[in-house]
mmCIF file of C-alpha atoms in Angstrom:
data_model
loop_
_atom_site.group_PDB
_atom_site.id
_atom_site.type_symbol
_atom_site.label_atom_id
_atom_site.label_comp_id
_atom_site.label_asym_id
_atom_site.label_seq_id
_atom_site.Cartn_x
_atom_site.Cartn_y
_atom_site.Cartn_z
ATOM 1 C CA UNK A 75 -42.216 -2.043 26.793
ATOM 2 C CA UNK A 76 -41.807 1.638 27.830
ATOM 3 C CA UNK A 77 -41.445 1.948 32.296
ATOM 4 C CA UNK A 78 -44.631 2.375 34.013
ATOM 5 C CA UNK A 79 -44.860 5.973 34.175
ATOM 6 C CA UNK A 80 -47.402 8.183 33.497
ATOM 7 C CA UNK A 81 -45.420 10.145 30.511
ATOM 8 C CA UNK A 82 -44.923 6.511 29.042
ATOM 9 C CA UNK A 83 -48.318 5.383 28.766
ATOM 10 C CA UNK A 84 -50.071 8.666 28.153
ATOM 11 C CA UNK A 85 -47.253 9.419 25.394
ATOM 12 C CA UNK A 86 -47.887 5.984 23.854
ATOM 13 C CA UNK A 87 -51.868 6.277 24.029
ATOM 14 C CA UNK A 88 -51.973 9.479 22.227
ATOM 15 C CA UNK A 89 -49.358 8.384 19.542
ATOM 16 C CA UNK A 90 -51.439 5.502 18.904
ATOM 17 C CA UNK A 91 -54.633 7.765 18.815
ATOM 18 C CA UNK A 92 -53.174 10.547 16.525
ATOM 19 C CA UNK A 93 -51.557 7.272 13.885
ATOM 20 C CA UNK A 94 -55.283 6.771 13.563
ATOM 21 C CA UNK A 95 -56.249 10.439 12.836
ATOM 22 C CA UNK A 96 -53.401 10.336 10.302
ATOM 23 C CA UNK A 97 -54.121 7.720 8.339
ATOM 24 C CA UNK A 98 -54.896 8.145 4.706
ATOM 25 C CA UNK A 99 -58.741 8.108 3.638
ATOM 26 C CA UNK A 100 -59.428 5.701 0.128
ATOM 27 C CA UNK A 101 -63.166 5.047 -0.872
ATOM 28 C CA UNK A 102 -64.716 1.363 0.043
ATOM 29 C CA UNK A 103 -64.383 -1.354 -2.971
ATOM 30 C CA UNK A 104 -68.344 -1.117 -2.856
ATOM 31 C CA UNK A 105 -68.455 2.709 -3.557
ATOM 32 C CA UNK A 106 -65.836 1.812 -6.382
ATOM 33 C CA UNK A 107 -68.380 -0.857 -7.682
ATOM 34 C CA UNK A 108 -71.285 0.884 -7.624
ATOM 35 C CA UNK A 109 -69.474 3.709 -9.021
ATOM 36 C CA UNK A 110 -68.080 2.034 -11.587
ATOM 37 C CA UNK A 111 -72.066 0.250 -12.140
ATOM 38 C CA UNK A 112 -73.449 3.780 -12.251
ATOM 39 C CA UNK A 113 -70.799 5.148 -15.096
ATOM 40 C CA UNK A 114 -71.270 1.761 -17.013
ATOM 41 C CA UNK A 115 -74.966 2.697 -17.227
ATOM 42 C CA UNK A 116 -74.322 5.864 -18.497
ATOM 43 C CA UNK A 117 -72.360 5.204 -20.809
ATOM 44 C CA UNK A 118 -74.842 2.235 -21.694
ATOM 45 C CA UNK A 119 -77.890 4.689 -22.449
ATOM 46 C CA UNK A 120 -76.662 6.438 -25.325
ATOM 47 C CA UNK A 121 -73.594 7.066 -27.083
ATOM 48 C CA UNK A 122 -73.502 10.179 -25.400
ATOM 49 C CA UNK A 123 -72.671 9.112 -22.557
ATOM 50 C CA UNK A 124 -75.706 10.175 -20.752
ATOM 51 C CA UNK A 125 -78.268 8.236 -19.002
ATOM 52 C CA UNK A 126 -81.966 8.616 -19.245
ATOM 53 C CA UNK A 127 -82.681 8.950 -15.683
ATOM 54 C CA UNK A 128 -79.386 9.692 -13.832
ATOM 55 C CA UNK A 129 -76.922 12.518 -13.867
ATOM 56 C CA UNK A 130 -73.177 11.775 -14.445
ATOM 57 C CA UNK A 131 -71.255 10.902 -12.227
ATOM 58 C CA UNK A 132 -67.288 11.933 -11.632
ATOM 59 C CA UNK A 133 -64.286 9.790 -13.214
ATOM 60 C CA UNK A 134 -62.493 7.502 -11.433
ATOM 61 C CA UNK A 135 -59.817 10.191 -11.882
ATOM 62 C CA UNK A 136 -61.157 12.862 -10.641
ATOM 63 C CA UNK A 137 -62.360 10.892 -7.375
ATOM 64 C CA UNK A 138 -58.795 9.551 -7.228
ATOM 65 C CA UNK A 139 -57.243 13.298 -7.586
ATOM 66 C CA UNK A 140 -59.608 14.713 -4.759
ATOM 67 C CA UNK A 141 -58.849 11.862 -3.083
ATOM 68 C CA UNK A 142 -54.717 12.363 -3.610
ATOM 69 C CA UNK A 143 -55.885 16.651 -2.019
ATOM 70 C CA UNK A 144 -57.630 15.045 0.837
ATOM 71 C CA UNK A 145 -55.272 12.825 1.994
ATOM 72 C CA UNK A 146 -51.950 15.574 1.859
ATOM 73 C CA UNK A 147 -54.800 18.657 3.544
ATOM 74 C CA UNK A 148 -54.941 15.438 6.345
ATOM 75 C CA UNK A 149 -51.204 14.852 6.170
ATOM 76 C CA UNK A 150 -50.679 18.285 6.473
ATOM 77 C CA UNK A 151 -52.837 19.186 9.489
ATOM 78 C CA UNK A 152 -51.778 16.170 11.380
ATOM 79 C CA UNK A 153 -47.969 17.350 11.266
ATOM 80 C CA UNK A 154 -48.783 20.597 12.674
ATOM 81 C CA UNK A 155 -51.629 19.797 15.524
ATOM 82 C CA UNK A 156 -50.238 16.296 16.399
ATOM 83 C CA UNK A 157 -46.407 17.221 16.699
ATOM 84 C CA UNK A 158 -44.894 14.750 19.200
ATOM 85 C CA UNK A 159 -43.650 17.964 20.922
ATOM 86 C CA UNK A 160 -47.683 18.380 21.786
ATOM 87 C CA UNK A 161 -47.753 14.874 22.413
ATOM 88 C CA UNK A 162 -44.937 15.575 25.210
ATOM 89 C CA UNK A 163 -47.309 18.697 26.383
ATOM 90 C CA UNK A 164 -49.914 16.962 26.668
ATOM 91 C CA UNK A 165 -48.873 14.083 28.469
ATOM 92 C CA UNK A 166 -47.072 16.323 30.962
ATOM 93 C CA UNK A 167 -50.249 18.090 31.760
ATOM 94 C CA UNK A 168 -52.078 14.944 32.430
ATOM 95 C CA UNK A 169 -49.024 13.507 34.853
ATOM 96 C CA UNK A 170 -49.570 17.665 36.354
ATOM 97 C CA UNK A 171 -53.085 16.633 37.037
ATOM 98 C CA UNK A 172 -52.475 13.397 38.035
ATOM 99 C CA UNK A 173 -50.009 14.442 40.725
ATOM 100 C CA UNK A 174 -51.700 17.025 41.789
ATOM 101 C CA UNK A 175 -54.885 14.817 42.619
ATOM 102 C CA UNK A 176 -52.629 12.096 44.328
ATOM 103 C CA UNK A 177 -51.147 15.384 46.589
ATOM 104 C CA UNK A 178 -54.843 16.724 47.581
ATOM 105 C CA UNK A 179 -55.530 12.821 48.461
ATOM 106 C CA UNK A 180 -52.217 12.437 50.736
ATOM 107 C CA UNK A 181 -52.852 16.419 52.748
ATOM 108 C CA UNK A 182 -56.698 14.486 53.348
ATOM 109 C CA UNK A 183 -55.137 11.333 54.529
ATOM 110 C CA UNK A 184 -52.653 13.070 56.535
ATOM 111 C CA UNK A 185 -55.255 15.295 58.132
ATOM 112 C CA UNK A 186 -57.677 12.059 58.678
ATOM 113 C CA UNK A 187 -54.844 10.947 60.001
ATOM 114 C CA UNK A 188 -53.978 13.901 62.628
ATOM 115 C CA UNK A 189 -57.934 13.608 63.458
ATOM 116 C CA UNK A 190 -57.725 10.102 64.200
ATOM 117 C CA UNK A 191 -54.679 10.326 66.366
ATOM 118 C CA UNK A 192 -56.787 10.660 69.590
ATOM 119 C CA UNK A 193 -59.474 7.756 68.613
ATOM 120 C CA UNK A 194 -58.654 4.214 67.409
ATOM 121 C CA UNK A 195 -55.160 3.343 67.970
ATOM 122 C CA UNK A 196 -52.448 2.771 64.841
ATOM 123 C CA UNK A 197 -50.462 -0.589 63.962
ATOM 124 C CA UNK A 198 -46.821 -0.125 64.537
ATOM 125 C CA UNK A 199 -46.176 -0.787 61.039
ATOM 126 C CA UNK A 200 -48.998 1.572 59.583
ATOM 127 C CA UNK A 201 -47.080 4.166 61.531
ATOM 128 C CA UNK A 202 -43.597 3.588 60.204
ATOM 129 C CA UNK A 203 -45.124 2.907 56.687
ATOM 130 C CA UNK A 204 -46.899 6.563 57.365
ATOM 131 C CA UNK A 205 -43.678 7.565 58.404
ATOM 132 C CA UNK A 206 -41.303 6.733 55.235
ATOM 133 C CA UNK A 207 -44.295 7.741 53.030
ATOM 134 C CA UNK A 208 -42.385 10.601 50.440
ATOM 135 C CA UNK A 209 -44.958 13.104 49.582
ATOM 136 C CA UNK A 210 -45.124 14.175 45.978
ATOM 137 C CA UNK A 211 -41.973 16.443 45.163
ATOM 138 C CA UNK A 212 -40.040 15.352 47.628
ATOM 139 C CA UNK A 213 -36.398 16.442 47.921
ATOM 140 C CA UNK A 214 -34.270 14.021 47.477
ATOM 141 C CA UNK A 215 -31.012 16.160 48.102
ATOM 142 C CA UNK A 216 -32.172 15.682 52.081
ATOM 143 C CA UNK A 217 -30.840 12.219 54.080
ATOM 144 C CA UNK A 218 -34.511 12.015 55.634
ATOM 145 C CA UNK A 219 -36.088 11.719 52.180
ATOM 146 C CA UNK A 220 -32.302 9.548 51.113
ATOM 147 C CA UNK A 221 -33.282 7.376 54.138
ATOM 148 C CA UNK A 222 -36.592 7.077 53.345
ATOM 149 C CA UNK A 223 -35.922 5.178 49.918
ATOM 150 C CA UNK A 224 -36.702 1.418 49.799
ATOM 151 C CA UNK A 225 -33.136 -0.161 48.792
ATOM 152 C CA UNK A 226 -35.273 -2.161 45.719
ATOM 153 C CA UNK A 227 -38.035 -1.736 43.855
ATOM 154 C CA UNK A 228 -39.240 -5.618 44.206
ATOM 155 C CA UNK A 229 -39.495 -4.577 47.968
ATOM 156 C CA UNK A 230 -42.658 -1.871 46.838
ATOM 157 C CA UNK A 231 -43.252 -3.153 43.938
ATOM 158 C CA UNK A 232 -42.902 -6.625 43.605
ATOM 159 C CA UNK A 233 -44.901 -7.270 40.220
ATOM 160 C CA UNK A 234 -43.846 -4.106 38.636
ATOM 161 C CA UNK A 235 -40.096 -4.920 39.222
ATOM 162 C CA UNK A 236 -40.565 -8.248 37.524
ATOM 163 C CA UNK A 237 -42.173 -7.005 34.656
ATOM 164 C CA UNK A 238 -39.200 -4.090 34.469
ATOM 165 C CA UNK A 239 -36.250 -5.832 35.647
ATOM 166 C CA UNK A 240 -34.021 -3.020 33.931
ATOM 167 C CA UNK A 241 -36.160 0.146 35.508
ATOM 168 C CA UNK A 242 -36.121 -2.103 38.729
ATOM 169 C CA UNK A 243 -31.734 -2.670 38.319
ATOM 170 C CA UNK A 244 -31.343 0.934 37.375
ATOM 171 C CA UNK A 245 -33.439 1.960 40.704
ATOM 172 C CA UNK A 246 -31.783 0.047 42.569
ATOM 173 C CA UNK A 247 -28.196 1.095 41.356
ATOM 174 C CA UNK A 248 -29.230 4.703 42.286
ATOM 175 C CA UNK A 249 -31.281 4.453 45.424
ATOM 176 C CA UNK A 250 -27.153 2.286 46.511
ATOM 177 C CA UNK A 251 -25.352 6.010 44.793
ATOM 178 C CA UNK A 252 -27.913 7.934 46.634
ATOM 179 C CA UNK A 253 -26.927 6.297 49.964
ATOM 180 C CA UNK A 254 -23.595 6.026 49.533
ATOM 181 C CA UNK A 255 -23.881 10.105 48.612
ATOM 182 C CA UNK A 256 -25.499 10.925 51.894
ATOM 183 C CA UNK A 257 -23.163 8.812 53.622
ATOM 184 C CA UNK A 258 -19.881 10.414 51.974
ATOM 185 C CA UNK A 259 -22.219 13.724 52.823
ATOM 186 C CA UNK A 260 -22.272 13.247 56.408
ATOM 187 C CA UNK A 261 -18.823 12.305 56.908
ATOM 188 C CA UNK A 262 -17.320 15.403 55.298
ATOM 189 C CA UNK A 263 -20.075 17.416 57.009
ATOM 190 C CA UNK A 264 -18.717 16.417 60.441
ATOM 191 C CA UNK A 265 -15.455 16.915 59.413
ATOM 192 C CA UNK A 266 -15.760 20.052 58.733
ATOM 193 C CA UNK A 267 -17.858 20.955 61.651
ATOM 194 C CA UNK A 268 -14.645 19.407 63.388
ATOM 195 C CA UNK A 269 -12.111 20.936 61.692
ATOM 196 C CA UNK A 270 -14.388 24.678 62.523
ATOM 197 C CA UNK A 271 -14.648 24.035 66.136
ATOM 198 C CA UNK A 272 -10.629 23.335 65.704
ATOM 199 C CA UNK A 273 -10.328 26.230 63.916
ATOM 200 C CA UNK A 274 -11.987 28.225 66.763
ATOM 201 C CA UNK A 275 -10.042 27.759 69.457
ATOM 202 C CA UNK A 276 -6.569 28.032 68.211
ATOM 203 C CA UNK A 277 -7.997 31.257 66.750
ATOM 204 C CA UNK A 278 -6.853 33.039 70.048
ATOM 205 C CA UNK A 279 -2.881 31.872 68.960
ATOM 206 C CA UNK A 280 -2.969 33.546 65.713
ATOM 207 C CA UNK A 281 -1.566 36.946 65.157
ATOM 208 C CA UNK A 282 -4.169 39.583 63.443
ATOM 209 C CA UNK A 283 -2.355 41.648 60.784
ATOM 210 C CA UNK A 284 -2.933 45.051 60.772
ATOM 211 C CA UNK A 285 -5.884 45.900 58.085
ATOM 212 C CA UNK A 286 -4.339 48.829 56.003
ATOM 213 C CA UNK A 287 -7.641 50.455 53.665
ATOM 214 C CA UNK A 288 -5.004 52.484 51.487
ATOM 215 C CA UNK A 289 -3.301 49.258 50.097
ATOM 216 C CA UNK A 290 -6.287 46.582 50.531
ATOM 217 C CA UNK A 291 -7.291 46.838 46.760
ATOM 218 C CA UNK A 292 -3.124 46.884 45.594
ATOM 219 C CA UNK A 293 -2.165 44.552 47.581
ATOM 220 C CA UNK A 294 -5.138 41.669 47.785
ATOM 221 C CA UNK A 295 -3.154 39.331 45.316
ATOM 222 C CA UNK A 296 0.125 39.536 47.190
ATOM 223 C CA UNK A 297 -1.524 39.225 50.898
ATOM 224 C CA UNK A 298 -3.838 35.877 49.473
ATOM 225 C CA UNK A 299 -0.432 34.732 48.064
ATOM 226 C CA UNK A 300 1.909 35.564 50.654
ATOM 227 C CA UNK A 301 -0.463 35.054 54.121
ATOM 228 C CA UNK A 302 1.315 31.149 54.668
ATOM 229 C CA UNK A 303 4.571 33.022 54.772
ATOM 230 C CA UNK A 304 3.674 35.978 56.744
ATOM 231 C CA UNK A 305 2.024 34.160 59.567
ATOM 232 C CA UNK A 306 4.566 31.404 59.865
ATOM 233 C CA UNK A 307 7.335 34.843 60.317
ATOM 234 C CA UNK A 308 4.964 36.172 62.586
ATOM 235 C CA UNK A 309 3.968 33.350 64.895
ATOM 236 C CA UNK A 310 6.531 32.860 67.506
ATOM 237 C CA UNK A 311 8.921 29.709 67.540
ATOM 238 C CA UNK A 312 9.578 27.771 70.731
ATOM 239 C CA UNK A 313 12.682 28.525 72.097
ATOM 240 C CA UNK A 314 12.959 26.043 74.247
ATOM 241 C CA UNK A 315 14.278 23.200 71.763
ATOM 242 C CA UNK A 316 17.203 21.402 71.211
ATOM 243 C CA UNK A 317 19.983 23.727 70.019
ATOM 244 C CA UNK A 318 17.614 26.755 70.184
ATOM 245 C CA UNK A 319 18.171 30.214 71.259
ATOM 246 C CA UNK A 320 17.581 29.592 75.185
ATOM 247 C CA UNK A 321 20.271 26.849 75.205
ATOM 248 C CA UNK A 322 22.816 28.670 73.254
ATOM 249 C CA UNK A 323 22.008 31.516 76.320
ATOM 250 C CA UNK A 324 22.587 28.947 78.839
ATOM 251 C CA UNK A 325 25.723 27.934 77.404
ATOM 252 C CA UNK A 326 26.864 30.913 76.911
ATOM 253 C CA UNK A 327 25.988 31.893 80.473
ATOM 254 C CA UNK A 328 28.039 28.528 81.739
ATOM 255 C CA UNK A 329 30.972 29.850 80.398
ATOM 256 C CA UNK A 330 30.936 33.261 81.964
ATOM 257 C CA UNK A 331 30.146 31.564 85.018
ATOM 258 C CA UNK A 332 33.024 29.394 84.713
ATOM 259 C CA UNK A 333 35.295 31.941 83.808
ATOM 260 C CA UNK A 334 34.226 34.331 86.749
ATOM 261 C CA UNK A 335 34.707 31.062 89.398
ATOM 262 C CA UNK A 336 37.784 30.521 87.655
ATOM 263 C CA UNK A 337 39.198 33.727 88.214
ATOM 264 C CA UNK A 338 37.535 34.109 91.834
ATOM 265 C CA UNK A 339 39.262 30.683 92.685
ATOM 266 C CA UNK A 340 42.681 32.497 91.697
ATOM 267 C CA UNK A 341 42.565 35.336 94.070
ATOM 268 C CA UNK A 342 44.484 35.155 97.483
ATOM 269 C CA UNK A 343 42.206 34.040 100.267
ATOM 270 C CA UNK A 344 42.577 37.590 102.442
ATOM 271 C CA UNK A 345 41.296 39.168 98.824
ATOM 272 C CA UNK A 346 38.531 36.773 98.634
ATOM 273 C CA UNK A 347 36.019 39.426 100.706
ATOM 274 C CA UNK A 348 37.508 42.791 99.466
ATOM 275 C CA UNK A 349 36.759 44.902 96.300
ATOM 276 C CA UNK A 350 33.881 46.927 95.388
ATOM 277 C CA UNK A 351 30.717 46.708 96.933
ATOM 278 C CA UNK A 352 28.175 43.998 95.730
ATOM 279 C CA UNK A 353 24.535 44.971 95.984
ATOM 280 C CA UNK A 354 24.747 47.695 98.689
ATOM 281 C CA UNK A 355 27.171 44.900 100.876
ATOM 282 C CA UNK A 356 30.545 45.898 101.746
ATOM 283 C CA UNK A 357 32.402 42.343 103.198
ATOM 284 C CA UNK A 358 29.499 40.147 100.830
ATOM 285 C CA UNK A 359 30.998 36.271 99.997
ATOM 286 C CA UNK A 360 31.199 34.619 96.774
ATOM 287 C CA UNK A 361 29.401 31.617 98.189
ATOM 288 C CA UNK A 362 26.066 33.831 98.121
ATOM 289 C CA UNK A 363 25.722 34.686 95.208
ATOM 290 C CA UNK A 364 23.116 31.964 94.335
ATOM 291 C CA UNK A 365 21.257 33.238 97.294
ATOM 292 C CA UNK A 366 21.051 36.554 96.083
ATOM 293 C CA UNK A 367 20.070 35.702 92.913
ATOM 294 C CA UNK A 368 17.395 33.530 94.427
ATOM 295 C CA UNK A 369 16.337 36.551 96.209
ATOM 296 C CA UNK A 370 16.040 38.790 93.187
ATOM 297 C CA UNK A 371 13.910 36.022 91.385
ATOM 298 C CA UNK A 372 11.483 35.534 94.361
ATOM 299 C CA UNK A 373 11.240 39.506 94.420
ATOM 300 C CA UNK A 374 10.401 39.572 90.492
ATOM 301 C CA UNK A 375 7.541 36.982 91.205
ATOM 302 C CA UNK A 376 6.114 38.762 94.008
ATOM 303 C CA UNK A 377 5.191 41.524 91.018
ATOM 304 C CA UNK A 378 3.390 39.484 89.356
#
């Protein structure tokens, strides 16, 4: 049984119609009799075979030879006018007219509809039926018109789905693709809006590479190929880590430092206060030196 649609029947009805159009034409048995009756007499009125008051008739031959020419002239014509891809055409134009009445009816129902929505009041479920409606050539790319699918046919259709349990399986295999789709769909389409609004505001961290116009069309390849490199060289690393530059500095500095005490701590104690001036001080102690340096950082915040 071909699936209710209206390619399916229309095709069938006019391949059934034009089977009938192309069958071969044969004379009745009684038109053979009383053709046969009329030769017999013929023959029958003189050896001549001529009657005395009727003309002669064709031979069974000849009627079965024009017969033979009809039938291949019908044989003939039927190939080329009823090809099944006219069949096709035709049924297509009928399911074009078809739809296209059932679309003028749902724009009149939905503007009855809009003109009735300040009269008599509408049944909750006439309004979420009106709702889910899909209007002919719907888009079914969309989640509204996804979400809008019944999950089975039996659940629209109950007596069509039992009388096409495989249309009614195969429906309801894809309406379950079409959801899980739009599902998938949505996920990665939040994800990305994610990952863009990400994107966006560690935009101000990245470095912007000069744009050079003489060497953009050389040197396209290399800078699609080589752009992970050159912004991981140009991005500054953290230098405050373990083992990184800043504590190999502060290392180093501990050293000097304790070299410098050490040496300090060696001098005689009348020497402690003498030697060349230290920061515009003539008699200044080792003791403040943290001071001092204290002094100069507080004076290179106040800058700022």
């Amino acid at each position: 049984m071909p699936p209710p649609t209206i390619i399916a029947h229309k095709s069938t009805f006019l391949a059934a119609q034009t089977l009938r159009l192309s069958q071969a034409v044969a004379p009745s048995a009684a038109w053979r009799a009383a053709h046969e009756r009329a030769g017999n007499g013929d023959r029958d009125g003189d050896g001549n075979g001529k009657g005395e008051g009727k003309g002669e008739g064709p031979s069974a031959r000849a009627v079965d030879d024009a017969v033979y020419r009809l039938n291949h002239a019908l044989a003939q014509h039927a190939r080329r006018v009823y090809a099944p891809q006219a069949t096709r055409h035709v049924a297509e134009q009928i399911e074009r007219s078809f739809y296209e009445a059932a679309e003028r009816a749902a724009r009149g129902g939905d503007e009855d509809e809009r003109e009735g929505e300040g009269g008599d009041e509408v049944d909750g479920d006439d309004v979420e039926r009106r709702r889910q409606r899909l209007g002919v050539g719907a888009d079914f790319t969309t989640d509204e018109a996804i979400s809008s699918l019944p999950p089975s046919w039996a659940e629209h259709r109950p007596r069509e789905a039992a009388a096409h349990p495989p249309e009614a399986r195969r429906y309801a295999e894809l309406a379950a693709s079409l959801a899980s789709l739009s599902a998938r769909r949505r996920a990665a389409r939040e994800r990305v809006a994610r990952l863009r609004r990400m994107s966006a505001l560690l935009a101000p961290f990245g470095p912007s590479p000069p744009y050079d116009t003489n060497n953009n069309n050389n040197n396209n390849d290399n800078k699609n190929n080589d752009s992970s490199n050159g912004n991981e060289n140009e991005v500054q690393q953290n230098l405050v880590t373990r083992n990184g530059e800043v504590e190999r500095e502060l290392e180093r500095m501990r050293l000097l430092l304790a070299r410098v005490a050490g040496r300090v701590g060696r001098l005689p104690p009348g020497k402690a206060g003498k030697g060349p001036p230290l920061l515009g001080g003539d008699d200044v102690d080792v003791t403040d030196l943290d001071s001092l340096e204290r002094g100069k950082v507080d004076k290179l915040l106040d800058l700022f």
